[in-house]
Amino acid sequence: MKKKITAALTVFAVLGGMGTGVYAGANLQEIKAFLNPGIKFKVDGQPVQLKNSSGAVVAPITYNNTTYLPVRAVSDLLGVTVNFNAAANTILLGEQTEGVSIAAGFDSSYHTKDPDKTVYKDKDYKDVHFDNGNGTRGSSFMLYPNKKYQKLYLQVAAIGDDIKDFSIIDSDTDTVLKKQNITAEEGLITIEVNISGVSKLFVTGDVQEGSSVFIPLTTSYYK
């Protein structure tokens, strides 16, 4: 992961591209500050530009001998998710403390709550993606984290036979984030994927005839 921004300045990050709701009810104090577009930045030795959520270039602000950077722009450069909790008036960086189930809004042809298909090794997961392949050799679905999360923890099991080339792909850039074979004998496993800055995920695997893919939705989650 990109870890550092190189710049000859003292840095304190402030909000950028978070929307006007950030300021509602805040204790604001008017100051006189200066845009400072002359400052240049590098991430891991490579020149970069600070941009807001719309892709427009933004400049740091200098005030009282301190330079302030927009959190949104910096987090995008470093691959760290940023969110704002309006109720708590708090900026959230990186993984969230509590996981968010992928079940909400999940949509696939093989999304089921049928008890005949939601039980795996005597445990009923209630809400699952269950696909027996039907000889088509492929099973897939979409997820929509919408750049809100740092990690995806996806549970998956192969039933009957192994699943080959199980892949989690950034659908916007066609970048493979994770790819592995899943054996039936290893049982239910958890796949951890860094999804910072990702809007859409394409999840797919080669499900042979006679095998099934089992993904419990309530225990698979974003953070």
PDB file of C-alpha atoms in Angstrom:
ATOM      1  CA  MET A   1       0.000   0.000   0.000  1.00  0.00           C
ATOM      2  CA  LYS A   2       1.117   3.545  -0.617  1.00  0.00           C
ATOM      3  CA  LYS A   3       2.170   4.829   2.765  1.00  0.00           C
ATOM      4  CA  LYS A   4       3.698   8.306   2.595  1.00  0.00           C
ATOM      5  CA  ILE A   5       3.362  11.702   1.024  1.00  0.00           C
ATOM      6  CA  THR A   6       6.715  13.460   0.613  1.00  0.00           C
ATOM      7  CA  ALA A   7       6.614  17.241   1.109  1.00  0.00           C
ATOM      8  CA  ALA A   8       8.737  19.817   2.905  1.00  0.00           C
ATOM      9  CA  LEU A   9       5.995  21.089   5.206  1.00  0.00           C
ATOM     10  CA  THR A  10       4.147  20.489   8.453  1.00  0.00           C
ATOM     11  CA  VAL A  11       0.847  18.809   7.640  1.00  0.00           C
ATOM     12  CA  PHE A  12      -2.532  18.749   9.308  1.00  0.00           C
ATOM     13  CA  ALA A  13      -5.292  17.285   7.119  1.00  0.00           C
ATOM     14  CA  VAL A  14      -8.699  18.913   6.808  1.00  0.00           C
ATOM     15  CA  LEU A  15     -11.840  17.879   4.965  1.00  0.00           C
ATOM     16  CA  GLY A  16     -12.172  18.041   1.201  1.00  0.00           C
ATOM     17  CA  GLY A  17     -14.900  16.794  -1.100  1.00  0.00           C
ATOM     18  CA  MET A  18     -17.015  15.599   1.820  1.00  0.00           C
ATOM     19  CA  GLY A  19     -20.016  17.804   1.126  1.00  0.00           C
ATOM     20  CA  THR A  20     -21.580  20.753   2.916  1.00  0.00           C
ATOM     21  CA  GLY A  21     -23.237  18.449   5.453  1.00  0.00           C
ATOM     22  CA  VAL A  22     -19.881  18.159   7.185  1.00  0.00           C
ATOM     23  CA  TYR A  23     -20.170  21.707   8.445  1.00  0.00           C
ATOM     24  CA  ALA A  24     -23.723  21.560   9.735  1.00  0.00           C
ATOM     25  CA  GLY A  25     -23.771  22.293  13.435  1.00  0.00           C
ATOM     26  CA  ALA A  26     -19.982  22.610  13.635  1.00  0.00           C
ATOM     27  CA  ASN A  27     -18.289  25.236  15.787  1.00  0.00           C
ATOM     28  CA  LEU A  28     -16.767  27.294  13.001  1.00  0.00           C
ATOM     29  CA  GLN A  29     -14.291  30.097  13.459  1.00  0.00           C
ATOM     30  CA  GLU A  30     -13.575  32.509  10.627  1.00  0.00           C
ATOM     31  CA  ILE A  31      -9.894  32.834   9.695  1.00  0.00           C
ATOM     32  CA  LYS A  32      -7.770  34.351   6.942  1.00  0.00           C
ATOM     33  CA  ALA A  33      -5.895  31.652   5.032  1.00  0.00           C
ATOM     34  CA  PHE A  34      -4.172  31.269   1.656  1.00  0.00           C
ATOM     35  CA  LEU A  35      -4.424  28.714  -1.121  1.00  0.00           C
ATOM     36  CA  ASN A  36      -0.937  27.355  -1.745  1.00  0.00           C
ATOM     37  CA  PRO A  37      -0.861  25.662  -5.196  1.00  0.00           C
ATOM     38  CA  GLY A  38       2.941  25.899  -5.391  1.00  0.00           C
ATOM     39  CA  ILE A  39       3.453  22.913  -3.069  1.00  0.00           C
ATOM     40  CA  LYS A  40       4.238  19.689  -4.920  1.00  0.00           C
ATOM     41  CA  PHE A  41       3.601  16.148  -3.712  1.00  0.00           C
ATOM     42  CA  LYS A  42       5.050  12.709  -4.282  1.00  0.00           C
ATOM     43  CA  VAL A  43       3.710   9.300  -3.266  1.00  0.00           C
ATOM     44  CA  ASP A  44       6.380   6.592  -3.120  1.00  0.00           C
ATOM     45  CA  GLY A  45       8.625   8.822  -5.228  1.00  0.00           C
ATOM     46  CA  GLN A  46       6.074   9.493  -7.959  1.00  0.00           C
ATOM     47  CA  PRO A  47       4.618  12.998  -8.609  1.00  0.00           C
ATOM     48  CA  VAL A  48       0.894  13.250  -7.842  1.00  0.00           C
ATOM     49  CA  GLN A  49      -1.814  15.903  -7.663  1.00  0.00           C
ATOM     50  CA  LEU A  50      -4.433  16.389  -4.995  1.00  0.00           C
ATOM     51  CA  LYS A  51      -7.952  15.991  -6.419  1.00  0.00           C
ATOM     52  CA  ASN A  52     -11.426  16.204  -4.969  1.00  0.00           C
ATOM     53  CA  SER A  53     -14.181  13.589  -5.361  1.00  0.00           C
ATOM     54  CA  SER A  54     -15.130  15.102  -8.751  1.00  0.00           C
ATOM     55  CA  GLY A  55     -11.582  14.778 -10.082  1.00  0.00           C
ATOM     56  CA  ALA A  56     -10.787  18.495  -9.987  1.00  0.00           C
ATOM     57  CA  VAL A  57      -7.309  19.518  -8.806  1.00  0.00           C
ATOM     58  CA  VAL A  58      -7.321  21.123  -5.344  1.00  0.00           C
ATOM     59  CA  ALA A  59      -4.644  23.148  -3.553  1.00  0.00           C
ATOM     60  CA  PRO A  60      -3.457  23.008   0.070  1.00  0.00           C
ATOM     61  CA  ILE A  61      -4.298  25.870   2.408  1.00  0.00           C
ATOM     62  CA  THR A  62      -1.651  27.662   4.435  1.00  0.00           C
ATOM     63  CA  TYR A  63      -2.633  29.279   7.722  1.00  0.00           C
ATOM     64  CA  ASN A  64      -0.453  30.461  10.599  1.00  0.00           C
ATOM     65  CA  ASN A  65       2.662  28.708   9.229  1.00  0.00           C
ATOM     66  CA  THR A  66       0.864  25.371   8.931  1.00  0.00           C
ATOM     67  CA  THR A  67      -0.254  23.727   5.701  1.00  0.00           C
ATOM     68  CA  TYR A  68      -3.634  21.956   5.689  1.00  0.00           C
ATOM     69  CA  LEU A  69      -4.517  19.199   3.212  1.00  0.00           C
ATOM     70  CA  PRO A  70      -7.970  17.897   2.179  1.00  0.00           C
ATOM     71  CA  VAL A  71      -8.604  14.513   3.778  1.00  0.00           C
ATOM     72  CA  ARG A  72     -10.465  13.136   0.757  1.00  0.00           C
ATOM     73  CA  ALA A  73      -7.621  13.931  -1.640  1.00  0.00           C
ATOM     74  CA  VAL A  74      -4.940  12.528   0.657  1.00  0.00           C
ATOM     75  CA  SER A  75      -6.896   9.364   1.477  1.00  0.00           C
ATOM     76  CA  ASP A  76      -7.433   8.633  -2.230  1.00  0.00           C
ATOM     77  CA  LEU A  77      -3.693   8.933  -2.876  1.00  0.00           C
ATOM     78  CA  LEU A  78      -2.803   6.633   0.005  1.00  0.00           C
ATOM     79  CA  GLY A  79      -5.550   4.089  -0.659  1.00  0.00           C
ATOM     80  CA  VAL A  80      -7.298   4.743   2.657  1.00  0.00           C
ATOM     81  CA  THR A  81     -11.083   4.917   2.802  1.00  0.00           C
ATOM     82  CA  VAL A  82     -12.595   8.055   4.342  1.00  0.00           C
ATOM     83  CA  ASN A  83     -16.172   8.532   5.524  1.00  0.00           C
ATOM     84  CA  PHE A  84     -17.983  11.120   7.605  1.00  0.00           C
ATOM     85  CA  ASN A  85     -20.384  10.209  10.400  1.00  0.00           C
ATOM     86  CA  ALA A  86     -22.680  13.237  10.528  1.00  0.00           C
ATOM     87  CA  ALA A  87     -24.459  12.134  13.703  1.00  0.00           C
ATOM     88  CA  ALA A  88     -21.186  11.899  15.621  1.00  0.00           C
ATOM     89  CA  ASN A  89     -19.501  14.743  13.678  1.00  0.00           C
ATOM     90  CA  THR A  90     -16.569  12.375  13.174  1.00  0.00           C
ATOM     91  CA  ILE A  91     -14.250  11.567  10.259  1.00  0.00           C
ATOM     92  CA  LEU A  92     -13.642   7.811   9.806  1.00  0.00           C
ATOM     93  CA  LEU A  93     -10.368   6.726   8.188  1.00  0.00           C
ATOM     94  CA  GLY A  94      -9.516   3.170   7.140  1.00  0.00           C
ATOM     95  CA  GLU A  95     -11.463   0.111   8.246  1.00  0.00           C
ATOM     96  CA  GLN A  96     -14.674   0.664  10.132  1.00  0.00           C
ATOM     97  CA  THR A  97     -14.921  -0.764  13.650  1.00  0.00           C
ATOM     98  CA  GLU A  98     -18.027  -2.774  12.832  1.00  0.00           C
ATOM     99  CA  GLY A  99     -18.542  -4.804   9.678  1.00  0.00           C
ATOM    100  CA  VAL A 100     -21.407  -4.092   7.267  1.00  0.00           C
ATOM    101  CA  SER A 101     -23.047  -7.212   5.849  1.00  0.00           C
ATOM    102  CA  ILE A 102     -23.092  -7.566   2.065  1.00  0.00           C
ATOM    103  CA  ALA A 103     -26.663  -8.893   2.345  1.00  0.00           C
ATOM    104  CA  ALA A 104     -28.192  -5.407   2.133  1.00  0.00           C
ATOM    105  CA  GLY A 105     -29.072  -4.762  -1.498  1.00  0.00           C
ATOM    106  CA  PHE A 106     -27.528  -8.038  -2.673  1.00  0.00           C
ATOM    107  CA  ASP A 107     -28.990  -9.110  -6.013  1.00  0.00           C
ATOM    108  CA  SER A 108     -28.227 -12.266  -7.951  1.00  0.00           C
ATOM    109  CA  SER A 109     -30.190 -15.055  -9.613  1.00  0.00           C
ATOM    110  CA  TYR A 110     -28.942 -17.423  -6.919  1.00  0.00           C
ATOM    111  CA  HIS A 111     -29.725 -15.301  -3.867  1.00  0.00           C
ATOM    112  CA  THR A 112     -31.830 -17.518  -1.617  1.00  0.00           C
ATOM    113  CA  LYS A 113     -33.293 -17.887   1.860  1.00  0.00           C
ATOM    114  CA  ASP A 114     -34.574 -21.397   1.160  1.00  0.00           C
ATOM    115  CA  PRO A 115     -33.644 -23.549   4.217  1.00  0.00           C
ATOM    116  CA  ASP A 116     -32.803 -26.421   1.855  1.00  0.00           C
ATOM    117  CA  LYS A 117     -29.926 -24.312   0.500  1.00  0.00           C
ATOM    118  CA  THR A 118     -28.888 -22.042   3.388  1.00  0.00           C
ATOM    119  CA  VAL A 119     -27.550 -24.809   5.678  1.00  0.00           C
ATOM    120  CA  TYR A 120     -23.849 -25.690   5.582  1.00  0.00           C
ATOM    121  CA  LYS A 121     -22.370 -28.252   7.985  1.00  0.00           C
ATOM    122  CA  ASP A 122     -25.432 -28.108  10.239  1.00  0.00           C
ATOM    123  CA  LYS A 123     -25.442 -24.320  10.529  1.00  0.00           C
ATOM    124  CA  ASP A 124     -28.238 -22.292   8.941  1.00  0.00           C
ATOM    125  CA  TYR A 125     -26.846 -19.040   7.522  1.00  0.00           C
ATOM    126  CA  LYS A 126     -30.379 -17.852   6.603  1.00  0.00           C
ATOM    127  CA  ASP A 127     -29.348 -15.696   3.621  1.00  0.00           C
ATOM    128  CA  VAL A 128     -26.888 -16.997   1.007  1.00  0.00           C
ATOM    129  CA  HIS A 129     -25.685 -17.020  -2.573  1.00  0.00           C
ATOM    130  CA  PHE A 130     -25.970 -20.681  -3.609  1.00  0.00           C
ATOM    131  CA  ASP A 131     -25.160 -21.757  -7.170  1.00  0.00           C
ATOM    132  CA  ASN A 132     -24.719 -25.356  -8.282  1.00  0.00           C
ATOM    133  CA  GLY A 133     -23.376 -24.271 -11.675  1.00  0.00           C
ATOM    134  CA  ASN A 134     -25.867 -26.402 -13.626  1.00  0.00           C
ATOM    135  CA  GLY A 135     -23.023 -27.423 -15.901  1.00  0.00           C
ATOM    136  CA  THR A 136     -22.482 -23.847 -17.115  1.00  0.00           C
ATOM    137  CA  ARG A 137     -18.992 -23.801 -15.517  1.00  0.00           C
ATOM    138  CA  GLY A 138     -19.453 -20.265 -14.263  1.00  0.00           C
ATOM    139  CA  SER A 139     -21.014 -18.487 -11.300  1.00  0.00           C
ATOM    140  CA  SER A 140     -20.888 -14.741 -10.770  1.00  0.00           C
ATOM    141  CA  PHE A 141     -22.480 -11.735  -9.109  1.00  0.00           C
ATOM    142  CA  MET A 142     -21.868  -8.032  -8.492  1.00  0.00           C
ATOM    143  CA  LEU A 143     -21.170  -6.125  -5.284  1.00  0.00           C
ATOM    144  CA  TYR A 144     -21.388  -2.352  -4.880  1.00  0.00           C
ATOM    145  CA  PRO A 145     -19.199  -1.010  -2.049  1.00  0.00           C
ATOM    146  CA  ASN A 146     -19.329   2.482  -3.637  1.00  0.00           C
ATOM    147  CA  LYS A 147     -15.901   3.511  -2.281  1.00  0.00           C
ATOM    148  CA  LYS A 148     -17.215   3.452   1.298  1.00  0.00           C
ATOM    149  CA  TYR A 149     -15.055   0.674   2.691  1.00  0.00           C
ATOM    150  CA  GLN A 150     -11.427  -0.384   3.137  1.00  0.00           C
ATOM    151  CA  LYS A 151     -11.773  -4.175   3.142  1.00  0.00           C
ATOM    152  CA  LEU A 152     -14.094  -6.958   1.987  1.00  0.00           C
ATOM    153  CA  TYR A 153     -14.272 -10.157   4.024  1.00  0.00           C
ATOM    154  CA  LEU A 154     -16.048 -12.701   1.808  1.00  0.00           C
ATOM    155  CA  GLN A 155     -16.871 -16.171   3.103  1.00  0.00           C
ATOM    156  CA  VAL A 156     -17.117 -18.946   0.520  1.00  0.00           C
ATOM    157  CA  ALA A 157     -17.246 -22.737   0.425  1.00  0.00           C
ATOM    158  CA  ALA A 158     -16.978 -25.225  -2.420  1.00  0.00           C
ATOM    159  CA  ILE A 159     -19.472 -28.094  -2.125  1.00  0.00           C
ATOM    160  CA  GLY A 160     -19.035 -31.387  -3.973  1.00  0.00           C
ATOM    161  CA  ASP A 161     -16.003 -30.377  -6.022  1.00  0.00           C
ATOM    162  CA  ASP A 162     -13.385 -27.646  -6.131  1.00  0.00           C
ATOM    163  CA  ILE A 163     -14.023 -24.142  -7.506  1.00  0.00           C
ATOM    164  CA  LYS A 164     -11.307 -22.980  -9.891  1.00  0.00           C
ATOM    165  CA  ASP A 165     -10.187 -19.407 -10.477  1.00  0.00           C
ATOM    166  CA  PHE A 166     -12.442 -17.826  -7.889  1.00  0.00           C
ATOM    167  CA  SER A 167     -11.822 -14.137  -8.561  1.00  0.00           C
ATOM    168  CA  ILE A 168     -12.773 -10.773  -7.089  1.00  0.00           C
ATOM    169  CA  ILE A 169     -12.352  -8.035  -9.684  1.00  0.00           C
ATOM    170  CA  ASP A 170     -12.516  -4.230  -9.616  1.00  0.00           C
ATOM    171  CA  SER A 171     -15.225  -3.841 -12.256  1.00  0.00           C
ATOM    172  CA  ASP A 172     -14.301  -0.236 -13.088  1.00  0.00           C
ATOM    173  CA  THR A 173     -10.693  -1.008 -14.006  1.00  0.00           C
ATOM    174  CA  ASP A 174     -10.887  -4.774 -14.705  1.00  0.00           C
ATOM    175  CA  THR A 175      -8.173  -5.263 -12.082  1.00  0.00           C
ATOM    176  CA  VAL A 176      -8.066  -8.678 -10.402  1.00  0.00           C
ATOM    177  CA  LEU A 177      -7.897  -7.984  -6.659  1.00  0.00           C
ATOM    178  CA  LYS A 178      -7.846 -11.634  -5.580  1.00  0.00           C
ATOM    179  CA  LYS A 179      -7.758 -14.959  -7.441  1.00  0.00           C
ATOM    180  CA  GLN A 180      -7.505 -18.456  -5.987  1.00  0.00           C
ATOM    181  CA  ASN A 181      -8.778 -22.004  -6.214  1.00  0.00           C
ATOM    182  CA  ILE A 182     -11.118 -23.166  -3.438  1.00  0.00           C
ATOM    183  CA  THR A 183     -11.135 -26.825  -2.465  1.00  0.00           C
ATOM    184  CA  ALA A 184     -14.157 -28.611  -1.067  1.00  0.00           C
ATOM    185  CA  GLU A 185     -12.135 -30.154   1.740  1.00  0.00           C
ATOM    186  CA  GLU A 186     -11.032 -26.833   3.265  1.00  0.00           C
ATOM    187  CA  GLY A 187     -14.615 -25.934   4.174  1.00  0.00           C
ATOM    188  CA  LEU A 188     -15.889 -22.398   4.643  1.00  0.00           C
ATOM    189  CA  ILE A 189     -13.035 -19.929   4.209  1.00  0.00           C
ATOM    190  CA  THR A 190     -12.802 -16.156   4.511  1.00  0.00           C
ATOM    191  CA  ILE A 191     -11.171 -14.176   1.715  1.00  0.00           C
ATOM    192  CA  GLU A 192      -9.845 -10.741   2.679  1.00  0.00           C
ATOM    193  CA  VAL A 193      -9.562  -8.134  -0.094  1.00  0.00           C
ATOM    194  CA  ASN A 194      -8.445  -4.495  -0.034  1.00  0.00           C
ATOM    195  CA  ILE A 195     -11.252  -2.573  -1.781  1.00  0.00           C
ATOM    196  CA  SER A 196     -10.345   1.031  -0.950  1.00  0.00           C
ATOM    197  CA  GLY A 197     -11.566   3.355  -3.708  1.00  0.00           C
ATOM    198  CA  VAL A 198     -13.560   0.603  -5.440  1.00  0.00           C
ATOM    199  CA  SER A 199     -17.125   1.286  -6.599  1.00  0.00           C
ATOM    200  CA  LYS A 200     -18.109  -2.070  -8.129  1.00  0.00           C
ATOM    201  CA  LEU A 201     -16.867  -5.624  -7.688  1.00  0.00           C
ATOM    202  CA  PHE A 202     -17.361  -8.567 -10.030  1.00  0.00           C
ATOM    203  CA  VAL A 203     -17.134 -11.898  -8.213  1.00  0.00           C
ATOM    204  CA  THR A 204     -16.804 -15.019 -10.345  1.00  0.00           C
ATOM    205  CA  GLY A 205     -15.652 -18.627 -10.177  1.00  0.00           C
ATOM    206  CA  ASP A 206     -15.479 -21.768 -12.321  1.00  0.00           C
ATOM    207  CA  VAL A 207     -18.124 -24.035 -10.798  1.00  0.00           C
ATOM    208  CA  GLN A 208     -17.897 -27.477 -12.388  1.00  0.00           C
ATOM    209  CA  GLU A 209     -20.967 -29.626 -12.994  1.00  0.00           C
ATOM    210  CA  GLY A 210     -21.760 -31.464  -9.786  1.00  0.00           C
ATOM    211  CA  SER A 211     -20.257 -28.795  -7.552  1.00  0.00           C
ATOM    212  CA  SER A 212     -21.745 -25.734  -5.855  1.00  0.00           C
ATOM    213  CA  VAL A 213     -20.565 -22.403  -4.501  1.00  0.00           C
ATOM    214  CA  PHE A 214     -21.926 -21.396  -1.085  1.00  0.00           C
ATOM    215  CA  ILE A 215     -21.523 -17.782   0.112  1.00  0.00           C
ATOM    216  CA  PRO A 216     -23.252 -16.759   3.358  1.00  0.00           C
ATOM    217  CA  LEU A 217     -24.243 -13.110   3.027  1.00  0.00           C
ATOM    218  CA  THR A 218     -24.834 -12.242   6.666  1.00  0.00           C
ATOM    219  CA  THR A 219     -21.312 -13.314   7.690  1.00  0.00           C
ATOM    220  CA  SER A 220     -19.624 -11.760   4.662  1.00  0.00           C
ATOM    221  CA  TYR A 221     -19.055  -8.055   5.210  1.00  0.00           C
ATOM    222  CA  TYR A 222     -17.358  -4.772   4.378  1.00  0.00           C
ATOM    223  CA  LYS A 223     -15.166  -2.813   6.822  1.00  0.00           C
TER     224      LYS A 223
END
